[in-house]
């Protein structure tokens, strides 16, 4: 719109009724939400890399779905800044940041849906699309003193159409005592600077191989690993050539100087308390919830824009 026409439009806005002003305001707020989201999706001066062949410096090639479209110089295919991410083709971008704000507030699927005006099914889909990459935003390595301990939650097929056993009542109990294949094991390791890594290792008890797979490459060579007396830890530490101390929290000696696993156990407790309102999490989404929790830990991710960046896989920016 030309400057003069715009001035005329502004003049005319003075004669709006109250109801019209409210409608106009809603429209402008939505447009502002879209602009804020686009500032993150398409940061100024940054050309995306081709998701098909990883070539850089694409041509600009018109617009589609409200996004700049590009054509690759190498493979000639077209794409936009969301192509190849879990957010490609997700609609209503104007509402994304409000939705992500709700995730920073740990809102339930239904409450989040109501607050941004989408269906519950959409709210559920968005949650897991946003967490698909965000769950991998983890520290590269733990250093200094690193505590590790495993926690278990009952396996859950919530939302699944093919259940292999009679359904359990919500918050049910395992039929076998102790650790069994009914429990999902989650390994959590946290160093004294608060950096945290966790991994859903699968059904049943923790093994040395789980530790190699999930922790092997994630500890600095000079780390001191502190754990409980589970036999998998010393076997793992020996094989990796790292220092290890076992403490026995069950034996009445809760701490041995700096050597304890209270930080990681406190993380477990916070995680369990935080999970409660979700009323059971399907096992296949556990890693998403652990990633979500890590985003919230100590307000590590403090704004919806920052959460959108990690949802796009742009860590450390
Ligand atoms: Zn290409």
PDB file of N, CA and C and ligand atoms in Angstrom, residues 50 52-55 72 74-77, ligand 1:
ATOM      1  N   UNK A  50      20.027 -26.480   1.296  1.00  0.00           N
ATOM      2  CA  UNK A  50      19.092 -27.384   0.627  1.00  0.00           C
ATOM      3  C   UNK A  50      18.912 -28.665   1.453  1.00  0.00           C
ATOM      4  N   UNK A  52      17.640 -31.367   0.515  1.00  0.00           N
ATOM      5  CA  UNK A  52      17.753 -32.557  -0.340  1.00  0.00           C
ATOM      6  C   UNK A  52      19.220 -32.942  -0.577  1.00  0.00           C
ATOM      7  N   UNK A  53      20.083 -31.934  -0.813  1.00  0.00           N
ATOM      8  CA  UNK A  53      21.483 -32.261  -1.157  1.00  0.00           C
ATOM      9  C   UNK A  53      22.496 -31.472  -0.333  1.00  0.00           C
ATOM     10  N   UNK A  54      22.015 -30.671   0.630  1.00  0.00           N
ATOM     11  CA  UNK A  54      22.878 -29.911   1.542  1.00  0.00           C
ATOM     12  C   UNK A  54      23.712 -28.828   0.856  1.00  0.00           C
ATOM     13  N   UNK A  55      23.374 -28.463  -0.409  1.00  0.00           N
ATOM     14  CA  UNK A  55      24.093 -27.369  -1.067  1.00  0.00           C
ATOM     15  C   UNK A  55      23.672 -26.041  -0.435  1.00  0.00           C
ATOM     16  N   UNK A  72      17.299 -24.834  -5.338  1.00  0.00           N
ATOM     17  CA  UNK A  72      18.696 -25.225  -5.120  1.00  0.00           C
ATOM     18  C   UNK A  72      19.500 -25.066  -6.417  1.00  0.00           C
ATOM     19  N   UNK A  74      22.218 -26.628  -7.039  1.00  0.00           N
ATOM     20  CA  UNK A  74      22.848 -27.910  -7.369  1.00  0.00           C
ATOM     21  C   UNK A  74      21.831 -28.937  -7.876  1.00  0.00           C
ATOM     22  N   UNK A  75      20.710 -29.119  -7.138  1.00  0.00           N
ATOM     23  CA  UNK A  75      19.791 -30.206  -7.514  1.00  0.00           C
ATOM     24  C   UNK A  75      18.476 -29.678  -8.083  1.00  0.00           C
ATOM     25  N   UNK A  76      18.344 -28.332  -8.151  1.00  0.00           N
ATOM     26  CA  UNK A  76      17.182 -27.673  -8.766  1.00  0.00           C
ATOM     27  C   UNK A  76      15.863 -27.909  -8.039  1.00  0.00           C
ATOM     28  N   UNK A  77      15.874 -28.570  -6.902  1.00  0.00           N
ATOM     29  CA  UNK A  77      14.612 -28.783  -6.201  1.00  0.00           C
ATOM     30  C   UNK A  77      14.271 -27.556  -5.366  1.00  0.00           C
TER      31      UNK A  77
HETATM   32 ZN1  LIG B   1      19.821 -29.377  -3.491  1.00  0.00          ZN
END
